[in-house]
Coordinates of N, CA and C in Angstrom, one line a residue:
M10 N 103.2 152.2 108.5 CA 102.8 151.2 109.5 C 102.4 151.9 110.8
H11 N 101.6 151.1 111.5 CA 101.2 151.6 112.9 C 102.4 151.4 113.9
T12 N 102.2 152.1 115.0 CA 103.2 152.0 116.1 C 102.5 151.7 117.4
P13 N 102.6 150.5 118.0 CA 103.3 149.3 117.4 C 102.6 148.8 116.2
S14 N 103.3 147.9 115.5 CA 102.7 147.4 114.2 C 101.5 146.5 114.5
R15 N 100.6 146.5 113.5 CA 99.3 145.7 113.6 C 99.3 144.7 112.5
P16 N 98.5 143.6 112.7 CA 98.4 142.6 111.6 C 98.0 143.2 110.2
E17 N 97.2 144.2 110.2 CA 96.8 144.8 108.9 C 98.0 145.5 108.2
D18 N 99.1 145.7 108.9 CA 100.3 146.3 108.2 C 101.0 145.3 107.2
L19 N 100.7 144.0 107.4 CA 101.4 143.1 106.5 C 100.5 142.7 105.3
E20 N 101.1 142.6 104.1 CA 100.5 142.2 102.9 C 100.2 140.7 102.9
H21 N 99.5 140.2 101.9 CA 99.1 138.8 101.8 C 100.4 137.9 101.7
P22 N 100.4 136.8 102.3 CA 101.6 135.9 102.3 C 102.1 135.6 100.9
E23 N 101.3 135.4 99.9 CA 101.8 135.1 98.6 C 102.6 136.3 98.0
L24 N 102.2 137.5 98.3 CA 102.9 138.7 97.9 C 104.2 138.7 98.6
L25 N 104.2 138.5 100.0 CA 105.4 138.5 100.8 C 106.4 137.5 100.4
W26 N 105.8 136.3 100.0 CA 106.7 135.2 99.6 C 107.5 135.6 98.3
A27 N 106.7 136.2 97.4 CA 107.4 136.6 96.1 C 108.4 137.7 96.4
R28 N 108.1 138.6 97.2 CA 109.1 139.7 97.5 C 110.3 139.1 98.2
A29 N 110.1 138.2 99.3 CA 111.2 137.7 100.0 C 112.1 136.8 99.2
V30 N 111.5 136.0 98.3 CA 112.3 135.1 97.5 C 113.0 135.9 96.5
T31 N 112.4 136.9 95.9 CA 113.2 137.7 94.9 C 114.4 138.4 95.5
M32 N 114.2 139.0 96.7 CA 115.3 139.6 97.4 C 116.4 138.6 97.7
A33 N 116.0 137.4 98.2 CA 117.0 136.4 98.6 C 117.7 135.8 97.3
M34 N 116.9 135.6 96.3 CA 117.5 135.1 95.0 C 118.5 136.0 94.5
V35 N 118.2 137.3 94.4 CA 119.1 138.3 93.9 C 120.4 138.3 94.7
D36 N 120.2 138.4 96.0 CA 121.4 138.5 96.9 C 122.3 137.2 96.8
T37 N 121.6 136.1 96.7 CA 122.4 134.8 96.5 C 123.2 134.8 95.3
A38 N 122.6 135.4 94.2 CA 123.3 135.4 92.9 C 124.4 136.5 92.9
C39 N 124.3 137.5 93.7 CA 125.2 138.6 93.6 C 126.3 138.7 94.7
S40 N 126.0 138.0 95.8 CA 126.9 138.1 97.0 C 127.7 136.8 97.2
T41 N 128.9 137.0 97.7 CA 129.7 135.8 98.0 C 129.4 135.4 99.5
N42 N 128.7 136.3 100.2 CA 128.4 136.0 101.6 C 127.0 136.4 101.9
T43 N 126.0 135.8 101.3 CA 124.6 136.2 101.4 C 124.1 136.0 102.9
E44 N 123.3 136.9 103.3 CA 122.6 136.8 104.6 C 121.3 136.1 104.5
F45 N 120.9 135.7 103.3 CA 119.6 135.0 103.1 C 119.8 133.5 103.0
A46 N 118.7 132.8 103.3 CA 118.7 131.3 103.2 C 117.3 130.8 102.9
L47 N 117.3 129.6 102.4 CA 116.0 129.0 102.1 C 116.1 127.5 102.6
D48 N 115.2 127.1 103.5 CA 115.2 125.7 103.9 C 113.8 125.3 104.2
G49 N 113.7 124.2 104.9 CA 112.3 123.7 105.2 C 111.5 124.5 106.1
D50 N 112.2 125.5 106.8 CA 111.5 126.4 107.7 C 111.0 127.7 107.0
G51 N 111.5 127.9 105.7 CA 111.1 129.1 105.0 C 112.2 129.9 104.5
V52 N 111.9 131.1 104.1 CA 113.0 132.1 103.7 C 113.4 132.9 104.9
W53 N 114.7 133.0 105.0 CA 115.3 133.7 106.2 C 116.1 134.9 105.7
C54 N 116.2 135.9 106.5 CA 117.2 136.9 106.4 C 117.9 136.9 107.7
H55 N 119.1 136.5 107.8 CA 119.8 136.2 109.1 C 120.3 137.5 109.7
T56 N 120.4 138.6 109.0 CA 120.7 139.9 109.6 C 120.2 141.0 108.7
T57 N 119.5 141.9 109.3 CA 119.0 143.1 108.7 C 119.8 144.3 109.1
G58 N 120.9 144.0 109.7 CA 121.8 145.1 110.3 C 121.6 145.1 111.8
A59 N 122.7 145.3 112.5 CA 122.7 145.3 114.0 C 122.1 144.1 114.6
G60 N 122.2 143.0 113.9 CA 121.7 141.7 114.5 C 120.2 141.5 114.3
G61 N 119.5 142.3 113.6 CA 118.1 142.0 113.3 C 117.9 140.9 112.3
W62 N 116.7 140.3 112.3 CA 116.5 139.1 111.4 C 115.0 139.0 111.2
W63 N 114.6 138.2 110.1 CA 113.2 137.8 109.9 C 113.2 136.5 109.2
R64 N 112.0 135.8 109.3 CA 111.8 134.5 108.6 C 110.3 134.5 108.2
L65 N 110.1 134.1 107.0 CA 108.7 133.9 106.5 C 108.6 132.4 106.2
T66 N 107.6 131.8 106.8 CA 107.2 130.4 106.6 C 105.8 130.3 106.0
V67 N 105.7 129.6 104.9 CA 104.4 129.4 104.3 C 104.1 127.9 104.4
L68 N 102.9 127.6 105.0 CA 102.6 126.2 105.3 C 101.4 125.7 104.5
D69 N 101.1 124.4 104.6 CA 100.0 123.9 103.9 C 98.7 124.5 104.4
G70 N 97.7 124.5 103.6 CA 96.4 125.0 104.0 C 96.3 126.5 104.0
G71 N 97.2 127.2 103.3 CA 97.1 128.6 103.1 C 97.5 129.4 104.4
R72 N 98.3 128.7 105.3 CA 98.7 129.4 106.5 C 100.2 129.8 106.4
A73 N 100.5 130.8 107.2 CA 101.9 131.3 107.2 C 102.3 131.9 108.5
V74 N 103.6 132.1 108.7 CA 104.1 132.7 109.9 C 105.2 133.7 109.5
F75 N 105.2 134.9 110.1 CA 106.3 135.8 109.9 C 106.7 136.3 111.2
C76 N 108.0 136.2 111.5 CA 108.6 136.5 112.8 C 110.0 137.1 112.6
G77 N 110.5 137.7 113.6 CA 111.8 138.3 113.6 C 112.0 139.3 114.7
Q78 N 113.0 140.1 114.6 CA 113.3 141.1 115.6 C 114.2 142.2 115.0
D79 N 114.0 143.4 115.5 CA 114.9 144.5 115.3 C 115.5 145.0 116.6
P80 N 116.7 144.6 117.0 CA 117.2 144.9 118.3 C 117.1 146.4 118.7
D81 N 117.1 147.3 117.7 CA 117.0 148.7 118.1 C 115.6 149.2 118.2
G82 N 114.6 148.4 117.6 CA 113.3 148.9 117.5 C 112.3 148.0 118.2
S83 N 112.7 146.8 118.6 CA 111.7 145.8 119.3 C 111.8 146.1 120.8
H84 N 110.9 146.9 121.3 CA 110.8 147.2 122.7 C 109.6 146.4 123.3
T85 N 109.9 145.1 123.6 CA 108.9 144.2 123.9 C 109.1 143.5 125.2
H86 N 109.8 144.2 126.1 CA 109.9 143.7 127.5 C 109.0 144.5 128.4
V87 N 108.3 143.8 129.3 CA 107.5 144.5 130.3 C 107.9 144.0 131.6
G88 N 108.2 145.0 132.5 CA 108.7 144.6 133.8 C 110.0 143.8 133.8
G89 N 110.8 144.0 132.8 CA 112.1 143.3 132.7 C 112.0 142.0 132.0
E90 N 110.8 141.5 131.7 CA 110.5 140.2 131.1 C 110.0 140.4 129.6
Q91 N 110.5 139.5 128.8 CA 110.0 139.5 127.4 C 108.6 139.0 127.4
I92 N 107.7 139.7 126.6 CA 106.3 139.2 126.5 C 106.3 137.9 125.8
D93 N 105.3 137.1 126.0 CA 105.1 135.8 125.4 C 104.4 135.9 124.1
F94 N 105.2 135.9 123.0 CA 104.6 136.1 121.6 C 103.7 134.9 121.2
L95 N 103.9 133.8 121.8 CA 103.2 132.6 121.4 C 102.0 132.2 122.2
A96 N 101.7 133.1 123.2 CA 100.5 132.8 124.1 C 99.2 132.7 123.3
G97 N 98.5 131.6 123.4 CA 97.3 131.5 122.7 C 97.4 131.3 121.2
G98 N 98.6 131.0 120.7 CA 98.7 130.8 119.3 C 98.1 129.5 118.9
P99 N 97.6 129.4 117.6 CA 96.9 128.2 117.2 C 97.8 126.9 117.2
D100 N 97.2 125.8 117.2 CA 98.0 124.5 117.4 C 98.8 124.1 116.2
W101 N 98.5 124.8 115.0 CA 99.2 124.4 113.8 C 100.5 125.1 113.6
L102 N 100.8 126.1 114.5 CA 102.1 126.8 114.4 C 103.3 125.8 114.5
P103 N 104.4 126.1 113.9 CA 105.6 125.2 114.0 C 106.2 125.4 115.4
W104 N 105.6 124.8 116.4 CA 105.9 125.1 117.8 C 107.4 124.8 118.1
E105 N 107.9 123.7 117.7 CA 109.3 123.4 118.1 C 110.3 124.5 117.6
L106 N 110.1 124.9 116.4 CA 111.0 126.0 115.8 C 110.8 127.3 116.6
L107 N 109.5 127.7 116.8 CA 109.2 128.9 117.5 C 109.6 128.9 118.9
R108 N 109.5 127.8 119.6 CA 109.9 127.7 121.0 C 111.4 127.9 121.1
D109 N 112.2 127.3 120.1 CA 113.6 127.5 120.1 C 114.0 129.0 119.9
D110 N 113.3 129.7 119.0 CA 113.5 131.1 118.9 C 113.2 131.8 120.2
A111 N 112.1 131.5 120.8 CA 111.7 132.2 122.0 C 112.7 132.0 123.1
A112 N 113.2 130.7 123.2 CA 114.2 130.4 124.2 C 115.5 131.2 124.0
G113 N 115.8 131.6 122.8 CA 117.0 132.4 122.5 C 116.7 133.9 122.6
N114 N 115.5 134.3 123.0 CA 115.1 135.7 123.2 C 115.2 136.4 121.8
L115 N 114.8 135.7 120.8 CA 115.0 136.2 119.4 C 113.8 137.0 118.9
F116 N 112.7 137.0 119.6 CA 111.5 137.6 119.0 C 111.4 139.1 119.3
G117 N 110.9 139.8 118.3 CA 110.4 141.2 118.5 C 109.0 141.2 118.0
F118 N 108.6 140.2 117.1 CA 107.3 140.1 116.6 C 107.1 138.7 116.1
V119 N 105.8 138.3 116.2 CA 105.4 137.0 115.6 C 104.0 137.2 115.1
Y120 N 103.8 137.1 113.8 CA 102.5 137.2 113.1 C 102.1 135.9 112.4
W121 N 100.9 135.5 112.5 CA 100.5 134.3 111.7 C 99.2 134.5 110.9
W122 N 99.2 133.9 109.7 CA 98.1 134.1 108.8 C 97.2 132.9 108.8
E123 N 95.9 133.2 109.1 CA 94.9 132.1 109.2 C 93.5 132.8 108.8
D124 N 92.7 132.0 108.1 CA 91.4 132.5 107.7 C 91.4 133.8 107.0
G125 N 92.4 134.0 106.2 CA 92.4 135.2 105.3 C 92.9 136.5 106.0
A126 N 93.6 136.4 107.2 CA 94.0 137.6 107.8 C 95.3 137.2 108.7
W127 N 96.1 138.3 108.9 CA 97.2 138.1 109.9 C 96.7 138.3 111.3
H128 N 97.4 137.7 112.2 CA 97.0 137.8 113.7 C 98.3 137.9 114.5
R129 N 98.2 138.4 115.7 CA 99.3 138.3 116.7 C 98.6 138.4 118.0
I130 N 99.5 138.2 119.1 CA 98.9 138.3 120.4 C 98.5 139.8 120.7
P131 N 97.6 140.0 121.6 CA 97.3 141.4 122.1 C 98.5 141.9 122.8
Y132 N 99.1 143.0 122.4 CA 100.2 143.6 123.1 C 99.8 144.3 124.4
P133 N 100.6 144.1 125.5 CA 100.3 145.0 126.7 C 100.5 146.5 126.3
D134 N 99.8 147.3 127.1 CA 99.8 148.8 126.8 C 101.3 149.3 126.8
Q135 N 102.1 148.6 127.6 CA 103.5 149.1 127.7 C 104.4 148.9 126.5
V136 N 103.9 148.1 125.5 CA 104.7 147.8 124.3 C 104.4 149.0 123.4
R137 N 105.5 149.7 123.1 CA 105.3 150.9 122.2 C 105.8 150.6 120.8
E138 N 106.6 149.5 120.5 CA 107.1 149.2 119.2 C 107.6 147.8 119.2
D139 N 107.2 147.0 118.1 CA 107.7 145.6 118.1 C 108.9 145.4 117.1
G140 N 109.2 146.5 116.3 CA 110.4 146.4 115.4 C 110.1 145.9 114.1
L141 N 108.8 145.6 113.7 CA 108.5 145.1 112.4 C 109.0 146.1 111.3
E142 N 108.7 147.3 111.5 CA 109.1 148.3 110.4 C 110.6 148.4 110.3
G143 N 111.3 148.3 111.4 CA 112.8 148.4 111.3 C 113.4 147.2 110.7
A144 N 112.8 146.0 111.0 CA 113.4 144.8 110.5 C 112.9 144.4 109.1
A145 N 111.7 144.8 108.7 CA 111.1 144.3 107.5 C 110.0 145.3 107.0
A146 N 110.4 146.5 106.7 CA 109.4 147.5 106.2 C 108.8 147.1 104.9
W147 N 109.5 146.1 104.2 CA 109.0 145.7 102.9 C 107.8 144.8 102.9
V148 N 107.3 144.5 104.1 CA 106.1 143.7 104.2 C 104.8 144.5 104.0
G149 N 105.0 145.8 104.0 CA 103.8 146.7 103.9 C 103.4 146.9 102.4
A150 N 102.3 147.7 102.3 CA 101.7 147.8 100.9 C 102.6 148.6 100.0
D151 N 103.5 149.5 100.4 CA 104.4 150.2 99.6 C 105.5 149.4 99.1
E152 N 105.7 149.2 97.8 CA 106.8 148.3 97.3 C 108.1 149.0 97.3
A153 N 108.2 150.3 97.7 CA 109.5 151.0 97.5 C 110.6 150.4 98.4
E154 N 110.2 149.9 99.6 CA 111.3 149.4 100.5 C 111.8 148.1 99.9
Y155 N 110.9 147.2 99.4 CA 111.3 146.0 98.8 C 112.2 146.2 97.6
L156 N 111.8 147.1 96.7 CA 112.5 147.4 95.5 C 113.9 148.0 95.9
G157 N 113.9 148.9 96.8 CA 115.2 149.5 97.2 C 116.2 148.5 97.8
L158 N 115.7 147.5 98.6 CA 116.5 146.5 99.2 C 117.1 145.6 98.1
T159 N 116.2 145.3 97.1 CA 116.7 144.4 96.1 C 117.7 145.0 95.2
V160 N 117.5 146.3 94.8 CA 118.4 147.1 94.0 C 119.8 147.1 94.7
S161 N 119.7 147.3 96.0 CA 121.0 147.5 96.8 C 121.9 146.2 96.7
S162 N 121.3 145.1 96.4 CA 122.1 143.8 96.3 C 122.9 143.8 95.1
F163 N 122.6 144.6 94.1 CA 123.4 144.7 92.8 C 124.4 145.9 93.0
D164 N 125.6 145.7 92.5 CA 126.6 146.7 92.5 C 126.5 147.4 91.1
V165 N 125.6 148.4 91.0 CA 125.4 149.1 89.7 C 125.6 150.6 89.9
P166 N 126.0 151.3 88.8 CA 126.0 152.7 88.9 C 124.7 153.3 89.1
S167 N 124.6 154.5 89.7 CA 123.3 155.1 90.0 C 122.5 155.3 88.7
A168 N 123.1 155.5 87.6 CA 122.4 155.7 86.3 C 121.6 154.5 85.9
M169 N 122.0 153.3 86.4 CA 121.3 152.1 86.0 C 120.1 151.8 87.0
E170 N 120.0 152.5 88.1 CA 119.1 152.0 89.2 C 117.6 152.1 88.7
R171 N 117.3 153.1 88.0 CA 115.9 153.2 87.6 C 115.5 152.0 86.7
G172 N 116.3 151.7 85.7 CA 116.0 150.6 84.8 C 116.0 149.3 85.6
L173 N 116.9 149.1 86.5 CA 116.9 147.9 87.3 C 115.7 147.8 88.2
T174 N 115.3 148.9 88.8 CA 114.1 148.9 89.6 C 112.9 148.4 88.8
E175 N 112.8 148.9 87.6 CA 111.7 148.5 86.7 C 111.8 147.0 86.4
A176 N 113.0 146.5 86.2 CA 113.2 145.0 85.9 C 112.8 144.2 87.1
I177 N 113.1 144.6 88.3 CA 112.8 143.9 89.5 C 111.2 143.9 89.7
A178 N 110.6 145.0 89.5 CA 109.1 145.1 89.6 C 108.5 144.1 88.6
R179 N 109.0 144.1 87.4 CA 108.4 143.1 86.4 C 108.6 141.7 86.8
F180 N 109.8 141.4 87.3 CA 110.0 140.0 87.8 C 109.1 139.7 89.0
G181 N 109.0 140.6 89.9 CA 108.2 140.4 91.1 C 106.7 140.1 90.7
A182 N 106.2 140.8 89.7 CA 104.8 140.5 89.2 C 104.7 139.1 88.7
L183 N 105.7 138.6 88.0 CA 105.7 137.2 87.5 C 105.8 136.2 88.7
A184 N 106.7 136.5 89.6 CA 106.9 135.7 90.7 C 105.6 135.5 91.6
R185 N 104.8 136.6 91.7 CA 103.6 136.5 92.5 C 102.6 135.6 91.9
E186 N 102.6 135.5 90.6 CA 101.7 134.6 89.8 C 102.3 133.2 89.6
R187 N 103.5 133.0 90.1 CA 104.2 131.7 89.8 C 104.4 131.5 88.3
K188 N 104.6 132.6 87.6 CA 104.8 132.5 86.1 C 106.2 132.9 85.7
A189 N 107.1 133.1 86.6 CA 108.5 133.4 86.2 C 109.1 132.1 85.7
D190 N 110.1 132.2 84.8 CA 110.9 131.1 84.3 C 112.3 131.5 84.3
A191 N 113.1 130.5 83.8 CA 114.6 130.8 83.8 C 114.9 132.0 82.9
A192 N 114.2 132.2 81.8 CA 114.4 133.4 81.0 C 114.2 134.7 81.7
A193 N 113.1 134.7 82.6 CA 112.8 135.9 83.4 C 113.9 136.1 84.4
V194 N 114.4 135.1 85.0 CA 115.6 135.2 86.0 C 116.8 135.8 85.2
A195 N 117.1 135.3 84.1 CA 118.2 135.7 83.3 C 118.0 137.2 82.9
A196 N 116.8 137.6 82.5 CA 116.6 139.0 82.1 C 116.8 139.9 83.3
L197 N 116.3 139.5 84.5 CA 116.5 140.3 85.6 C 118.0 140.5 86.0
L198 N 118.7 139.5 85.9 CA 120.2 139.6 86.3 C 120.9 140.3 85.2
A199 N 120.5 140.2 83.9 CA 121.1 140.9 82.8 C 121.0 142.4 83.0
A200 N 119.8 142.8 83.6 CA 119.6 144.3 83.7 C 120.6 144.9 84.7
A201 N 121.3 144.1 85.4 CA 122.2 144.6 86.4 C 123.6 144.5 86.0
H202 N 123.9 143.8 84.9 CA 125.3 143.5 84.5 C 125.9 144.7 83.9
T203 N 127.1 145.0 84.4 CA 127.9 146.1 83.8 C 129.3 145.6 83.4
E204 N 129.9 146.2 82.4 CA 131.2 145.8 81.9 C 132.2 146.0 83.0
G205 N 133.1 145.0 83.1 CA 134.2 145.0 84.0 C 133.9 144.5 85.4
R206 N 132.6 144.1 85.6 CA 132.3 143.6 86.9 C 131.8 142.1 86.8
P207 N 132.0 141.3 87.8 CA 131.5 139.9 87.7 C 130.0 139.9 87.5
A208 N 129.6 139.0 86.6 CA 128.2 138.8 86.3 C 127.5 138.0 87.5
P209 N 126.3 138.4 87.8 CA 125.6 137.6 88.8 C 125.5 136.1 88.4
R210 N 125.5 135.2 89.4 CA 125.5 133.8 89.1 C 124.1 133.3 88.8
L211 N 123.8 133.1 87.5 CA 122.5 132.7 87.0 C 122.1 131.4 87.6
D212 N 123.1 130.4 87.6 CA 122.8 129.1 88.1 C 122.3 129.1 89.5
A213 N 122.9 129.9 90.4 CA 122.5 130.0 91.8 C 121.1 130.6 91.9
A214 N 120.9 131.6 91.1 CA 119.5 132.3 91.1 C 118.4 131.3 90.7
I215 N 118.7 130.6 89.6 CA 117.6 129.7 89.1 C 117.4 128.6 90.1
D216 N 118.5 128.1 90.7 CA 118.4 127.0 91.8 C 117.5 127.5 92.9
F217 N 117.8 128.7 93.4 CA 117.0 129.3 94.5 C 115.6 129.5 94.2
A218 N 115.3 130.1 93.0 CA 113.9 130.3 92.6 C 113.1 129.0 92.4
T219 N 113.8 128.0 91.9 CA 113.2 126.7 91.7 C 112.8 126.1 93.1
R220 N 113.8 126.1 94.0 CA 113.5 125.5 95.3 C 112.4 126.3 96.1
A221 N 112.3 127.6 95.8 CA 111.3 128.4 96.4 C 109.9 128.3 95.8
G222 N 109.9 127.6 94.6 CA 108.6 127.4 93.9 C 108.0 128.5 93.2
I223 N 108.8 129.5 92.8 CA 108.2 130.7 92.1 C 108.4 130.6 90.6
L224 N 109.1 129.5 90.1 CA 109.2 129.4 88.6 C 108.1 128.5 88.1
A225 N 107.6 128.9 86.9 CA 106.5 128.1 86.3 C 106.9 126.7 85.9

């Protein structure tokens, strides 16, 4: 990624949705205290560590918004004041939601997808990093970060990690095409099951994937 990050650092919203939903689905199935959520505002990760967060919202008409913050990497104050990430934003943005975020000083970055490309405000020269890479390196072209984060949600021996990574990649390809089904979810979770450990909750995973719209 560039420093500070640029719109071209983010992949297509459909790919990001598949990645985000897969990570969230797996964590929901495997964790008793997941940091992910899915609601009418999109897919959220409420903490990426040290209070960081991100949210992906996909809207009608092929539009999307990706926003969040990395407290350690979002250096976006100029003259002691937070820059206005919403200045000049299009009228279709979910303004009420975003203004609430801005009022809470929660932004390190705000990107929106329109007309086949990601956009953001022009950053002042003093902005040296917006924290996108720290909060969500998985939005870039390299799938390694996304696969690593998803594998980490499973409690598996290191000897199983390669096979599990391959299973996640296969599921992600189906999710991107909206061709995944309950059997594909079950196969992914089965790849992580080890004797003597609680099995991931298949019903929770299927429910999440269904609500997110990635199942055929």
